[in-house]
Structures are given as C-alpha cells and as structure tokens.
XYZ file of C-alpha atoms in Angstrom:
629
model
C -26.227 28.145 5.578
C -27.318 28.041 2.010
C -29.696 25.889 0.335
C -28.478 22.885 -1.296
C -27.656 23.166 -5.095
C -26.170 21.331 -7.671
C -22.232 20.394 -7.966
C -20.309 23.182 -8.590
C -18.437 23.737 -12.526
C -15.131 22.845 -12.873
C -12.687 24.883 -10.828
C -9.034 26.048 -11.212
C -6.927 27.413 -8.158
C -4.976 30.190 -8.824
C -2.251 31.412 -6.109
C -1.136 34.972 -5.380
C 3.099 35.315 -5.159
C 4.680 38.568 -5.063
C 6.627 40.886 -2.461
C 4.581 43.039 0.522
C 2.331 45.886 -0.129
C 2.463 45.246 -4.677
C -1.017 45.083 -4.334
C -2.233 41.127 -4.679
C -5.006 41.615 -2.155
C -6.305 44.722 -4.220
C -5.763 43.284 -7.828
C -8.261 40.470 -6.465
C -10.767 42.545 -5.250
C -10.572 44.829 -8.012
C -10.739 41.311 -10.413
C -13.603 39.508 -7.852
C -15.295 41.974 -6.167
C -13.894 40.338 -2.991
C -11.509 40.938 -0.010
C -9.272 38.050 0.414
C -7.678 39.865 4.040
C -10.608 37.632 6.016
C -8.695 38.672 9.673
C -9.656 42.053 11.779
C -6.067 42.163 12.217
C -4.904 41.954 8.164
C -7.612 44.713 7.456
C -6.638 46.656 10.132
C -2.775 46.889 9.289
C -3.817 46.793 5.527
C -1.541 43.403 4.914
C -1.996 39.660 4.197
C -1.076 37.747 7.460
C -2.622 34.612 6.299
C -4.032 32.840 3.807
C -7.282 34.103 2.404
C -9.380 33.197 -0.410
C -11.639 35.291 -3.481
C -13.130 33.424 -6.398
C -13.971 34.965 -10.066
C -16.976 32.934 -12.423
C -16.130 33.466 -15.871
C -18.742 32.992 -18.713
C -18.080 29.783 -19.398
C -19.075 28.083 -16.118
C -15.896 27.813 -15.015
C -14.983 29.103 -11.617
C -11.015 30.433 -10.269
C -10.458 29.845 -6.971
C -7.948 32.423 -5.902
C -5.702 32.016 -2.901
C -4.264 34.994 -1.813
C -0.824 34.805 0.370
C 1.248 37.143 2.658
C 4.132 38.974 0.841
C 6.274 39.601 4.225
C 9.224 37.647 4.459
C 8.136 36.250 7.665
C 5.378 34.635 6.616
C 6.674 32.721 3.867
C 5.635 29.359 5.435
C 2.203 30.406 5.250
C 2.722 31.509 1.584
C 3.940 27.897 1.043
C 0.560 26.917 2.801
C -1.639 28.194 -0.060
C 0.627 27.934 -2.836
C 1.246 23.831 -1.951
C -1.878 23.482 -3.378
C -2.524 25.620 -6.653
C -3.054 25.163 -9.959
C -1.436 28.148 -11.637
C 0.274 31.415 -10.293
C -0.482 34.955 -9.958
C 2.687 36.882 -9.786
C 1.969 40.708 -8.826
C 4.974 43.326 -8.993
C 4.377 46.767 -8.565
C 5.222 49.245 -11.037
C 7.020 51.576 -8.691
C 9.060 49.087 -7.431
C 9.638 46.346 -9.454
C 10.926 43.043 -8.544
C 11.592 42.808 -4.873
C 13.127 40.199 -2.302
C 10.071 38.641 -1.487
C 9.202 38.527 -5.925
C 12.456 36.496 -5.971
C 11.854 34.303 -3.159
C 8.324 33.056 -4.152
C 9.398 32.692 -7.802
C 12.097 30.876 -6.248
C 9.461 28.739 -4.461
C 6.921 28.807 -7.294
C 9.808 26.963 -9.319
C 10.601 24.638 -6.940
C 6.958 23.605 -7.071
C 6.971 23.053 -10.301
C 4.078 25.860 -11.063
C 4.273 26.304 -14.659
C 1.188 27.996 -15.272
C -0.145 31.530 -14.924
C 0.237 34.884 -15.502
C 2.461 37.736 -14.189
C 0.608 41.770 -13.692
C 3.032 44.969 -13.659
C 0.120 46.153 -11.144
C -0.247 49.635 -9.852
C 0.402 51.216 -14.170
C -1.354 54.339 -13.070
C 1.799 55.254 -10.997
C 3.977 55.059 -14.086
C 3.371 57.069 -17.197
C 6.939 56.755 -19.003
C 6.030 53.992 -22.060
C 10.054 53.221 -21.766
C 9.869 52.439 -17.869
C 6.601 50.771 -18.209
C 8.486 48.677 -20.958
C 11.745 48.096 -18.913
C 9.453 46.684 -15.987
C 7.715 44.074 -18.223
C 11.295 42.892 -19.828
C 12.820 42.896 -16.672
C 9.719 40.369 -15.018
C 9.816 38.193 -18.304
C 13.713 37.729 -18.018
C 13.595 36.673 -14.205
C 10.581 34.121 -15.438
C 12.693 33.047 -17.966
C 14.742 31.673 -15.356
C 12.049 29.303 -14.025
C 9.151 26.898 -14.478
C 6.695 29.975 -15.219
C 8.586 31.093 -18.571
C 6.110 30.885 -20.808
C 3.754 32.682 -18.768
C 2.510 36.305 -20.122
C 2.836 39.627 -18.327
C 0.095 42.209 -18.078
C 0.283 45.496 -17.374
C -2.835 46.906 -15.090
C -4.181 48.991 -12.030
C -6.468 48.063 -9.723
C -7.581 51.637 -9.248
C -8.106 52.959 -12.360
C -9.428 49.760 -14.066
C -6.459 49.626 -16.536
C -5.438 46.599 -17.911
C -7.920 44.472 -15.959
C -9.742 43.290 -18.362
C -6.631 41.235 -20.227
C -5.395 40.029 -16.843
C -9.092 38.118 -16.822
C -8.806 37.279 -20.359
C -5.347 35.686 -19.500
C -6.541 33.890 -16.523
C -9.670 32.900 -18.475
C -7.083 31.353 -21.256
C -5.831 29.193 -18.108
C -6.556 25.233 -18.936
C -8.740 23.463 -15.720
C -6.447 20.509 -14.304
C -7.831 16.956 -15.579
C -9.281 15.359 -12.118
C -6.776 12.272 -11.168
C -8.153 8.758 -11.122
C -6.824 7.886 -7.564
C -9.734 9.440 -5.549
C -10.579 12.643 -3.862
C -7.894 14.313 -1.660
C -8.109 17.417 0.347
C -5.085 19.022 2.192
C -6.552 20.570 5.542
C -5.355 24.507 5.374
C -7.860 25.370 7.785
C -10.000 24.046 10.802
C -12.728 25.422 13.236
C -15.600 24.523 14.968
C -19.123 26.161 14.672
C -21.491 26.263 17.211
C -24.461 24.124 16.954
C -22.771 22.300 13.743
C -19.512 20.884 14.481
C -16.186 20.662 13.013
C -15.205 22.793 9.617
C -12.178 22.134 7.482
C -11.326 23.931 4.382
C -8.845 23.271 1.649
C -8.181 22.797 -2.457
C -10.185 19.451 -3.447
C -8.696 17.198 -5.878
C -8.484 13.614 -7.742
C -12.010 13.312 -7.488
C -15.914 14.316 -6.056
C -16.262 14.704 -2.356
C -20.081 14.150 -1.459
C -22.705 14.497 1.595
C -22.620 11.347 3.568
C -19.812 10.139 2.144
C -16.207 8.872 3.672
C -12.959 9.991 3.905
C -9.855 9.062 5.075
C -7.910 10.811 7.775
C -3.952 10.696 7.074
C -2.562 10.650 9.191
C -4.415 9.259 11.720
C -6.154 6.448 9.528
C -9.782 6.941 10.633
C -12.760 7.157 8.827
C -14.403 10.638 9.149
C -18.110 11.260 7.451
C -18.677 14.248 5.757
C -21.889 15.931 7.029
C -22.388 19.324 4.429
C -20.562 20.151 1.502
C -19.629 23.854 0.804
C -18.625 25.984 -2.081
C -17.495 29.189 -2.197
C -20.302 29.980 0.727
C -23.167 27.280 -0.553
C -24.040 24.046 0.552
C -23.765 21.785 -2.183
C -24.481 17.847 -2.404
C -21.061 17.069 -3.845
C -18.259 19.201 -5.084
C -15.348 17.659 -7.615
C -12.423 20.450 -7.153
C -11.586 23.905 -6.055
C -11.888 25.169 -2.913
C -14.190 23.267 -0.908
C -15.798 23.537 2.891
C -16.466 19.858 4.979
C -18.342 19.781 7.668
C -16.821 16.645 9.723
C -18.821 14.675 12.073
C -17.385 12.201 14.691
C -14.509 14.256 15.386
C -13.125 17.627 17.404
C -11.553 20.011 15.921
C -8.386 19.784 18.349
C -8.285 16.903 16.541
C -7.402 18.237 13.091
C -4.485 20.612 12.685
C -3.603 21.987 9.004
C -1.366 19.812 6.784
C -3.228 16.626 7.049
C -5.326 15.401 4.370
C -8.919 13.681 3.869
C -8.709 10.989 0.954
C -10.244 8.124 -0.328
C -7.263 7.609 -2.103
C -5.782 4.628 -1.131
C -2.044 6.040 -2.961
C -2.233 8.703 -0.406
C 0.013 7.574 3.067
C 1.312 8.410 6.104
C 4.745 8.260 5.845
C 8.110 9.921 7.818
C 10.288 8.640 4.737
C 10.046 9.937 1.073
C 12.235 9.203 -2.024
C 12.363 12.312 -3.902
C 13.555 13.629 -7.204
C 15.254 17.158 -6.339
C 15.628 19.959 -8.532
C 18.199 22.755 -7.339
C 16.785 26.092 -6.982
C 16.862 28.329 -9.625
C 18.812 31.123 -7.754
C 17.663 33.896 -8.731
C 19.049 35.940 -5.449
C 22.323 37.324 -5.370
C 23.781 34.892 -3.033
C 23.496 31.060 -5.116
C 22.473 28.711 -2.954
C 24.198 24.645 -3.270
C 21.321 22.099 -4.578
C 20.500 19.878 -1.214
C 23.385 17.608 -0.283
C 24.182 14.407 2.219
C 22.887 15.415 5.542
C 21.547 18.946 4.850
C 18.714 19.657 7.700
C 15.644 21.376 5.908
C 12.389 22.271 5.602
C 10.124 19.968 3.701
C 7.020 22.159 2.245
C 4.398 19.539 1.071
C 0.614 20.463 0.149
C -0.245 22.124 3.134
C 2.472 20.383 5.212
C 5.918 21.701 6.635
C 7.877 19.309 8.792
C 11.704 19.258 9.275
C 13.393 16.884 7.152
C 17.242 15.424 7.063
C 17.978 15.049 3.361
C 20.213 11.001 2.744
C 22.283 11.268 0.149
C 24.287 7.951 0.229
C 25.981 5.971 -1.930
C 23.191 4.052 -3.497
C 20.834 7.486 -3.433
C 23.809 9.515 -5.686
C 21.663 9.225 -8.427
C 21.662 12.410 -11.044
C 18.154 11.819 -12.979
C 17.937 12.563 -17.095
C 16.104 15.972 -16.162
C 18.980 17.121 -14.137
C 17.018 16.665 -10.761
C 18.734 14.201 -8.269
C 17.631 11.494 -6.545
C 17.469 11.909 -2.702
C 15.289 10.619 0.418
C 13.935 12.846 3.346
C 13.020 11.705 6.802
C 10.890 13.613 8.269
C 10.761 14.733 11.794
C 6.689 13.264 11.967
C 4.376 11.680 9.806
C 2.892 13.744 6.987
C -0.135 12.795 4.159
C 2.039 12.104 0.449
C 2.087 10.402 -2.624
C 3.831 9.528 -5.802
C 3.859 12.551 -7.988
C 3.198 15.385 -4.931
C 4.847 18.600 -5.348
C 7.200 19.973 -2.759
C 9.484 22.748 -1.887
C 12.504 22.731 0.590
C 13.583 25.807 2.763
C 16.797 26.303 3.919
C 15.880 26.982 8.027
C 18.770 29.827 8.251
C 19.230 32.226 6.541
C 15.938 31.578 5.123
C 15.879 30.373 1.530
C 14.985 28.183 -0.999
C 16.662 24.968 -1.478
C 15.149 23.186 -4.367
C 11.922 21.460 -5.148
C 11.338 18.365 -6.602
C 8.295 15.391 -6.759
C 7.910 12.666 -4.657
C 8.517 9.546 -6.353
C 8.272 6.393 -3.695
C 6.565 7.911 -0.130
C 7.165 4.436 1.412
C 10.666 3.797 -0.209
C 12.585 0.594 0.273
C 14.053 -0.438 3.204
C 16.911 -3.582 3.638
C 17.269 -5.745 1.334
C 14.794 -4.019 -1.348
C 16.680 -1.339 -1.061
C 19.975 -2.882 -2.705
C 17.382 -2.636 -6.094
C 17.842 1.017 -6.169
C 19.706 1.770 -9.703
C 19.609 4.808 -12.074
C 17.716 2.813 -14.615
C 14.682 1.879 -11.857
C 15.327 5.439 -10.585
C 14.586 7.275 -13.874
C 11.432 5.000 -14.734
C 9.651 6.245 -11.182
C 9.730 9.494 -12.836
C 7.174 8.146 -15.922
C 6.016 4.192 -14.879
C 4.290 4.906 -11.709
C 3.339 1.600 -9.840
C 4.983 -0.547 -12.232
C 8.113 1.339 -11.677
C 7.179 1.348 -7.928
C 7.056 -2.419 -8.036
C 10.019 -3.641 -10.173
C 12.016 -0.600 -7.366
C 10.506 -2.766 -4.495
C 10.960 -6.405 -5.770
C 7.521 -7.577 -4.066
C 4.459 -5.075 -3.176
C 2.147 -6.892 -0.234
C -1.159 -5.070 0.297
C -3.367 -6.961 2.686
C -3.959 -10.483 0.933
C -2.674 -8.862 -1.822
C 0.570 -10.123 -3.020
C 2.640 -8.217 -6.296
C 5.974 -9.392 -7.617
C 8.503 -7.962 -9.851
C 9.212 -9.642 -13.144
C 12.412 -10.752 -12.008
C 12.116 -12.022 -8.519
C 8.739 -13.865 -10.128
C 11.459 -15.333 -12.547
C 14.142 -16.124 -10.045
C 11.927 -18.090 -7.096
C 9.999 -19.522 -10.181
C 13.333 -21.518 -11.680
C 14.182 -22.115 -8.222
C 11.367 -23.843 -7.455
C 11.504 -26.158 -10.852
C 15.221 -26.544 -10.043
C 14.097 -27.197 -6.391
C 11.812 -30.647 -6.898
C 14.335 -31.484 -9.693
C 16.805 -31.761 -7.464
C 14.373 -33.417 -4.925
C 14.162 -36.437 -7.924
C 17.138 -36.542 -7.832
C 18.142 -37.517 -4.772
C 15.022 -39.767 -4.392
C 14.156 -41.219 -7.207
C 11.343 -43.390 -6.049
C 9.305 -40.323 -4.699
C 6.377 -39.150 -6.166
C 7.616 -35.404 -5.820
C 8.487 -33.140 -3.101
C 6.423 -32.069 -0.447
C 4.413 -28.808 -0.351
C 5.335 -27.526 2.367
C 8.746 -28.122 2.458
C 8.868 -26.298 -1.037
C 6.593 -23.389 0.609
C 9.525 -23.098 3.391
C 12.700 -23.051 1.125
C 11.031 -20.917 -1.056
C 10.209 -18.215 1.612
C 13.416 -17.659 2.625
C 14.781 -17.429 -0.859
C 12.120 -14.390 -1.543
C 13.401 -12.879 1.931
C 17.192 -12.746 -0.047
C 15.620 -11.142 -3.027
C 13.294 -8.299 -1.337
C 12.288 -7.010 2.364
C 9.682 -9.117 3.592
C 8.381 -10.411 6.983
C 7.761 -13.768 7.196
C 4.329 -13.588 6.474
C 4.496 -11.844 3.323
C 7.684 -14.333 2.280
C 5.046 -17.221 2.739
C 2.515 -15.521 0.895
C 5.102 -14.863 -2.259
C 6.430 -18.709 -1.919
C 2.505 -19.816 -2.571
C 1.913 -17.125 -5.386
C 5.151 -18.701 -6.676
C 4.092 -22.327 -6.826
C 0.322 -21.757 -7.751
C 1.411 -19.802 -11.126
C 4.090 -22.608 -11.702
C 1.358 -24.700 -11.482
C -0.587 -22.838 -13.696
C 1.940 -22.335 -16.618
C 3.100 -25.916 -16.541
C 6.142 -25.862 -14.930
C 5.598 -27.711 -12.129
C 2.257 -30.282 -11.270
C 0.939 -30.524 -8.279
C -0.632 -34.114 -6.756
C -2.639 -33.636 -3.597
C 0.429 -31.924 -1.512
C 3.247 -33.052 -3.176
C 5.218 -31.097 -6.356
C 6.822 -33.304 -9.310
C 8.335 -31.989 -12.651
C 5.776 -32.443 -15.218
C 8.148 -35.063 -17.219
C 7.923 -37.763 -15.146
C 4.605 -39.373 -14.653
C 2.146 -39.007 -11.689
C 2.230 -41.440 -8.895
C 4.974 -43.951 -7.727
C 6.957 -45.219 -9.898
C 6.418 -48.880 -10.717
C 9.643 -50.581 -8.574
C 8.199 -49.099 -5.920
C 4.637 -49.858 -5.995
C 5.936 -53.564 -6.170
C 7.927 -52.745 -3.097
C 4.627 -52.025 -1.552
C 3.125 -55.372 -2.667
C 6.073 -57.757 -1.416
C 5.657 -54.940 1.962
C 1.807 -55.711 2.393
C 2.640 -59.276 1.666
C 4.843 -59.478 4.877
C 2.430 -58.042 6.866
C -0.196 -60.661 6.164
C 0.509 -62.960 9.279
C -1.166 -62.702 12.910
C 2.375 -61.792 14.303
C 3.956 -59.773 11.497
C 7.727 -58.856 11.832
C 8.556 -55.456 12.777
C 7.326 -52.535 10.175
C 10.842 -50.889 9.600
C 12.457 -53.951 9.447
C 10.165 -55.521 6.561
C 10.069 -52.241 4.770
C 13.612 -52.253 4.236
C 13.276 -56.138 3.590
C 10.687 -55.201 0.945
C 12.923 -52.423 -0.060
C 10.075 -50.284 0.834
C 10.754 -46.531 0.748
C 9.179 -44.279 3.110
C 6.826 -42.711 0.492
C 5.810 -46.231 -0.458
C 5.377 -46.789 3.120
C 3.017 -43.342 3.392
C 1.045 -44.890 0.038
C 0.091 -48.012 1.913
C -1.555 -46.092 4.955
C -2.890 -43.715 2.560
C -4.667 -46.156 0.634
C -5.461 -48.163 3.476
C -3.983 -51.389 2.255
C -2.382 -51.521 5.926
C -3.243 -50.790 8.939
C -0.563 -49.503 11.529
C -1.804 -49.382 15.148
C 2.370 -48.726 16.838
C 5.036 -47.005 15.140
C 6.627 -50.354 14.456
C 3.500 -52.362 14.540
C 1.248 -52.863 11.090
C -0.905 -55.219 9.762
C -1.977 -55.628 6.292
C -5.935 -54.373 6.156
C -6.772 -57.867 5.162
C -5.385 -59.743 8.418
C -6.253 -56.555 10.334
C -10.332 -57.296 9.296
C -10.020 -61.300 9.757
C -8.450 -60.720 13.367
C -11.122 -57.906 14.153
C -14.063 -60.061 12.911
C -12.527 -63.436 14.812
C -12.284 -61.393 18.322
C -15.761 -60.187 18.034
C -17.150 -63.545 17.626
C -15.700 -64.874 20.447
C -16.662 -61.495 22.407
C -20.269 -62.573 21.045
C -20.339 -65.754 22.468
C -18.290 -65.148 26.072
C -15.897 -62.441 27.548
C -12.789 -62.321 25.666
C -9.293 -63.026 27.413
C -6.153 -62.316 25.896
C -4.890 -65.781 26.827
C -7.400 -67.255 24.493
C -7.231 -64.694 21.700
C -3.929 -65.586 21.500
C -4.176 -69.155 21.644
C -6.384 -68.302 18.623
C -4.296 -66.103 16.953
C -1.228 -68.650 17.313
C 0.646 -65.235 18.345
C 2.196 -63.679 21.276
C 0.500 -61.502 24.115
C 1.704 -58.488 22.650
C 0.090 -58.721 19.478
C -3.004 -59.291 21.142
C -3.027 -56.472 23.814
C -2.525 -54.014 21.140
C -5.311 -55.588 19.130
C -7.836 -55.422 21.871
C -6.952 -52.560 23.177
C -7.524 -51.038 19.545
C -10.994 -52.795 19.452
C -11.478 -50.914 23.024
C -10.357 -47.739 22.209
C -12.904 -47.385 19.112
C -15.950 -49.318 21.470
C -16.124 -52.364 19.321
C -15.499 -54.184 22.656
C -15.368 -53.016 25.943
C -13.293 -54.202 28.856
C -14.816 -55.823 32.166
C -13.036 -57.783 34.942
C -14.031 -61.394 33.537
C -12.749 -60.291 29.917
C -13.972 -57.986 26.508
C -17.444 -58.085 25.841
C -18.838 -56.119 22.564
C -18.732 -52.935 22.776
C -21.645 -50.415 22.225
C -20.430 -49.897 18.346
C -20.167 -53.016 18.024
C -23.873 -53.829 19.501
C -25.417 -51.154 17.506
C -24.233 -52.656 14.359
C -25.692 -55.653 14.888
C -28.827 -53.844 15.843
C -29.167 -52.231 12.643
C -28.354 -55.152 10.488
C -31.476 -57.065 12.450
C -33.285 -54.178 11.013
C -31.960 -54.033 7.834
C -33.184 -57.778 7.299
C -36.349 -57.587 9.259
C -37.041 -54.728 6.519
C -35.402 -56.976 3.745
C -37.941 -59.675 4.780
C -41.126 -58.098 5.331
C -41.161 -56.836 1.853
C-alpha cells in the first residue's frame, strides 16, 4: 500500500464501446501507458472478458478514469456493468472493418443511457491508406451517431501502433467537461469486491455526488447497514478522501460474501432500496436492421441500472399510458429483487431473447405511489418529475412521511385545511353553547379524510391531521383553547346563557342532600360542556356519576365531620342527624374522607385520619413559629 496523500483532482470516467478485437484495449494503452485486460485469462486469449480499468493525467490536474469493456456479444451485460456508470464514451471502430454488430448494439445501449458525451476513433488508420475510404469510414460513424444521444460527438482518426492521430484523440478527451459533483451525498455502485489477506474487504467502483473519506460512513443499499470505510484508494494510492472517479474502499465490519456487485455505498439519503421504479422510457434508437417496438404492457426485460441488472416486468396500465413532451413514455418496472436507485439514475433495458436493446430512460419516482396516491398520477404531475424533483415528487404523492417528518402537497394541505374550519363550524352549529370542538375528535375525522386523499397508514394519517390543525392554528383559521377548536369569530369561552346555566346548576347543588346531578343540570338547563366547566374550575365537586356537591357545601360538610371526628369516633347515624340528610349522602361522604385519609375507619366509628392529623400538626407549628417571633 501507498503512502497517504492528498485528495485526488477532479476526475471524469470515460467508457470504452465498440465491437470485438477494434482495438479499445490497445488505443488505451497506447493513450495511458496501461493494460486495462487485468485477468490471466483476457491476456492470454488477447480479449476483454471483463471490466478493466486505465487512467490518463492531463496537464491540467485533471485525471480520466477509463473503463474499458468486452466487445463480444456475450458479454454485453458486463459492458452494461462499466458503462452504467460513465461520464462520457469512447467509441472505437476499426478501420478495416467499420461499424460492426457489437458498434451498433453499444451505441444502441450508449443511447439508451443517455451518454451524450465523448468522442468516436476510426482506430487501426495505418491499415488504410485510401484518403476516400478513410473518409467514407468517418461519414459513415458520424451518420450512425447522428442517430443517437452522442451526435455531436467528434470522430478521430488514429493508430495505436504507429502513434497516428493520438495526440487529437487526447486533445478531444482533454476538451471533455468534468461532471459538477451532486448535492445529495457520495454514492458508489459496487462493480467489484474481494478480500485481501491481512486487510479485509475491497470494493471498487465510479464515486459520485460527493467526497468519500477514511473513517467515515456509508450506507449499504440494499441491506441498510452502516459500513466504515477503513483506506481510501486512487488509482493504486491510499488517499485520505477522494471526491469522484474511480475509487478503492477498504470496508471494515463486513465479509466480502457479503457484498456482490450492483449494490451501492451512499450517504445519500435519495438513494433506496426499492423492487418498484416509475420510469420515463425512451425507445431505442434502432439502429439494427431488425426495429425493435419501444417497451409495452407486460414486456419481461432486463433492467440495466448503475452496476445493477435484475429482471423487470414493464406496467403499462391505464393510468401509466402517459407519452411525456420529450417523446419518452411513462412506465413502471418491478423488479425481480431489490436494487440501489434514485430520481434521475440512468438505465438501459435488454430485450432477454434475441438479445437487444429495448430503450433507456431515467428513473423518475424509485418508490412510486401505491393505492390511493396513485389515482394522482396525471400527464401534467408526470411531465414536472422530469424537471421539479422533490416538489414534483411530493405534489405526485399527495403526503411524503419521513420518520417524524411529515410533507404535504399544496392541495391535500388545502383540502383537510377547509375541512377542518368547515369541521368545528359545523360542530357550532349543532351546539351552540359549546366552547368548540374537541381535539381529538377533530384529530380522528381528520385522519381518515387524509387516508381518502393519499396512501397512508394510520400513523402517518394522524401525524398529517395534527400538521393540519397546528398550521390552521397558526394562520388564523382556527384557535385553539386548551384541547378544544372554535372558529376564531366567536369569542373564547362559554357563551354567557350558559355560564348562567352553570350558576342556577351550582346553586342547586348547595344543599346537604342535593337532587340528582343529571336531573338538575337539565333543570338548570345545564349543557354538558357547562357541566365539564364546573368540575374544571372546581366550583363542584362530584364524588358519583350522579352525585355532586357544590365546592362550597362540599368544604362546610368536610370541615363539620372532622370536628366531630376530633372530638369522638364518627357514626354515620349522627353525621346524618347532623347533616339533616339521608344515609346515603353520608356513606359516600365518609367514605370520600376515608379514601383520601382525612379520617380513617375503626369498629366504634371514623376517627381523623393521618392527613388529617398531620395538618393539624403543622398548623401547631406554624403558630408556635408565628408566636415565638
């Protein structure tokens, strides 16, 4: 291992594409001094089996990261595993050949990737002298890029083994812009893993979004653990922190049986697990001889994603027919397992047989909406995924939960917002003498309303229905006194008819043996919020569900049966001959005065109670104190 240096300058990944045996592998080792072919076997047979990797530093500090792919058609999956993740493209056609099947088919892929930078090399010019041929070769590459993303590309003629042309080929790729990092966070899609002895587990891959440092974190998706990163390498040296390009890990806490290529190590939280994408699709730009149909209701494919392939049923319903303004259409994929995605990934799709390319497209949504949500799917919200991002994300989904975290559309804030003014109008409506409606009764009816307007469990739903009330609160709509809800209009409290209902109530209750409580409430024309005040405010005191005193006889009755406790054990014969009321008043009384050890029961009557005894203790002290000074 290498010292440790400084972060390595900005990097650009540049993929090889081009059919078998036109010479990629040489052109880079002619261009880097380096052979990509890092297998025995691919430098035995003189071919590209795998992926394999050659970097060029250019005068400027910058550095391309080259990854070089297998031109045989029966490798194209791996092809798709290094050119997932590129920057720009390298297309190579030989001079003495020209344009081939497997040209055509990773153009054809390139495209459906969206690759739209680069640079195409007539390679092998020493085996052509005819100016007219050399000509026809470069016309005939620029008209079959014409066809695709990479149009405005430029062609170079060269040879690897006479040196021609080389020097504009690195000029060209010199010319090539470096990507702007992302502001979501480091990603890196796995391409390779292995273990080395002594040191631990080793995964390669094309760093983006962000700086990826010793010691620090990353996310495993999927699999949603936190790995640590141990050693950082670049292009061979250990480095504290690299910010793009291809990039070594060394992963502690974990086995490398437990990594496989096509997951990814993030910090960014936009990055998920997912077995359900919605996708724009572009069709593929056909450049065979045989036109292949864009990807249609229940086509079975093969979804090509960063360094990811996975089988994937393309849904093309009713409410997914959806032709975009770019001409790409709107489709979603399940996938046969969980792969690493996000909003904005690039992706190709495969037909399985006879191999070929289906299309290509971006992800827009990798946790679309499911049930009700899903009903919000139009062109309109459709075509704004392709520019709005999480805004457009949000208004698709209605309500975005994250956590504690709770996001609503514009709309559905609207909607459960006028319900819930229309709700407590409606509440003062049909009772007038309440102070306003209860909180959590507006919580509840609220919560199922948001469960009508977007897919939500019923935790989330009673997170939105609070979100919903506190920002009514907050802009006025609605005020909010203790746990009850009242339009703003009407003035807090009870209303006055029924805060002299309460009076003529408390008044009835001022007697020994008071009448029953419903029956004076509705006597006093009490209602049951009036009735709620009273205990609230403690201007009664209710001991039975039908059985209340007002606090002032309640105290006068209390203070009466602990004098005569004081003096000699308290029967509830004499109570009540003191009380002028009936043995059921009293029972409940000193059973009261029991139950809160004011008095306490013995066989010859109630004596005071140890509350009751300590009270009087501390008053002695209180006026012993009083009168010493």
């Amino acid at each position: 291992m290498a010292e440790a240096g400084f972060r390595p300058a900005a990097s650009l990944v540049v993929g090889t594409a081009g059919h078998i045996d036109h010479g990629k592998t040489t052109l880079l080792r002619r261009l880097t001094g380096i052979d990509a072919d890092r297998l025995p076997e691919e430098r035995r047979r003189g071919m590209t089996i795998d992926v394999g990797y050659a970097h060029l530093a250019l005068p400027d500090g910058r550095v391309i990261d080259f990854v070089d792919v297998p031109g045989h058609d029966r490798l194209v999956g791996n092809m798709l595993v290094g050119a997932g993740e590129i920057d720009a493209a390298l297309l190579v056609v030989a001079a003495d050949d020209g344009p081939n099947a497997q040209t055509l088919e990773h153009l054809e892929l390139l495209d459906a990737l969206g690759i739209c930078r680069g640079i195409a090399v007539v390679t092998k010019a020493d085996l052509v002298d005819d100016l007219r041929r050399r000509a026809a070769l470069v016309a005939e590459v620029e008209m079959l890029l014409a066809r695709t993303t990479l149009a405005a590309v430029p062609v170079r003629l060269a040879s690897a083994h006479t040196g021609e042309g080389i020097d504009e080929v690195r000029d060209a790729l010199a010319s090539l812009p470096v990507p702007a990092a992302g502001d979501g966070g480091a990603r890196l899609a796995i391409d390779r893993v292995f273990s080395v002895r002594g040191r631990g587990t080793v995964v390669t891959g094309s760093l983006r979004g962000g700086a990826v440092g010793r010691g620090g974190m990353l996310r495993l998706v999927p699999g949603d653990r936190l790995l640590r990163v141990r050693e950082v390498q670049v292009r061979s040296s250990t480095v504290e922190a690299a910010d793009g390009g291809r990039t070594a890990l060394l992963i502690g806490g974990v086995e490398a049986a437990e990594l496989a290529r096509g997951a990814a190590l993030t910090i960014d939280p936009a990055v998920v697990a997912t077995s359900r994408i919605l996708v724009a699709v572009r069709p593929p730009a056909g450049l065979g001889r045989r036109p292949i149909p864009a990807p249609a209701d229940a086509d079975r494919l093969r979804l090509h994603l960063g360094t990811a392939q996975v089988d994937a049923l393309v849904v093309r319903g009713p409410r997914e027919a959806i032709q975009l303004p770019d001409g790409s259409s709107l489709a979603i994929l399940r996938l046969a397992h969980p792969i690493a995605a996000a909003a904005g990934d690039r992706f190709a799709l495969r037909a399985p047989s006879p191999g070929a390319t289906a299309g290509g497209g971006i992800v827009l949504d990798p946790l679309p909406p499911r049930g009700i949500s899903r009903r919000r799917l139009t062109p309109e919200r459709a075509s704004a995924l392709t520019t709005d991002g999480e805004d457009a994300r949000l208004d698709l989904h209605g309500v975005l939960v994250d956590g504690d975290r709770v996001r609503l559309a514009p709309d559905v804030m609207s909607s459960l917002g006028d319900a819930a003014v229309e709700i407590v109008r409606a509440h003062h409506a049909a009772e007038p003498s309440s102070p306003g409606l209860a909180l959590p009764a507006l919580r509840e009816t609220l919560a199922v309303r948001s469960r009508r307007l977007a897919t939500l469990d019923r935790a989330a739903a009673d997170r939105v229905a609070g979100q919903v009330i506190e920002t009514a609160v907050d802009i006025g709509t609605l005020a909010r006194d203790d746990d009850r809800l009242r339009d703003p209009a009407r003035p807090a409290g009870l209303p006055p008819e029924v805060r002299a209902a309460m009076d003529r109530l408390e008044a009835a209750l001022a007697a020994p043996a008071p009448p029953p409580l419903a029956e004076a409430a509705r006597a006093a024309g009490c209602p049951p919020d009036g009735l709620k005040a009273l205990e609230r405010e403690r201007r009664i005191v209710r001991l039975e569900d039908d059985l209340a005193w007002s606090a002032a006889t309640w105290r006068d009755l209390t203070r009466r049966a602990l004098a005569m406790a004081a003096s000699a054990p308290l029967t509830p014969a004499a109570f009540r001959d003191e009380t002028g009321t009936s043995r059921r008043y009293v029972l409940v009384l000193l059973e009261d005065l029991d139950r809160r050890g004011l008095l306490r029961r013995t066989d010859a009557g109630h004596v005071l109670g140890p509350r009751a005894i300590e009270r009087m203790r501390e008053r002695a002290t209180a006026a012993a104190t009083a009168g010493d000074r």
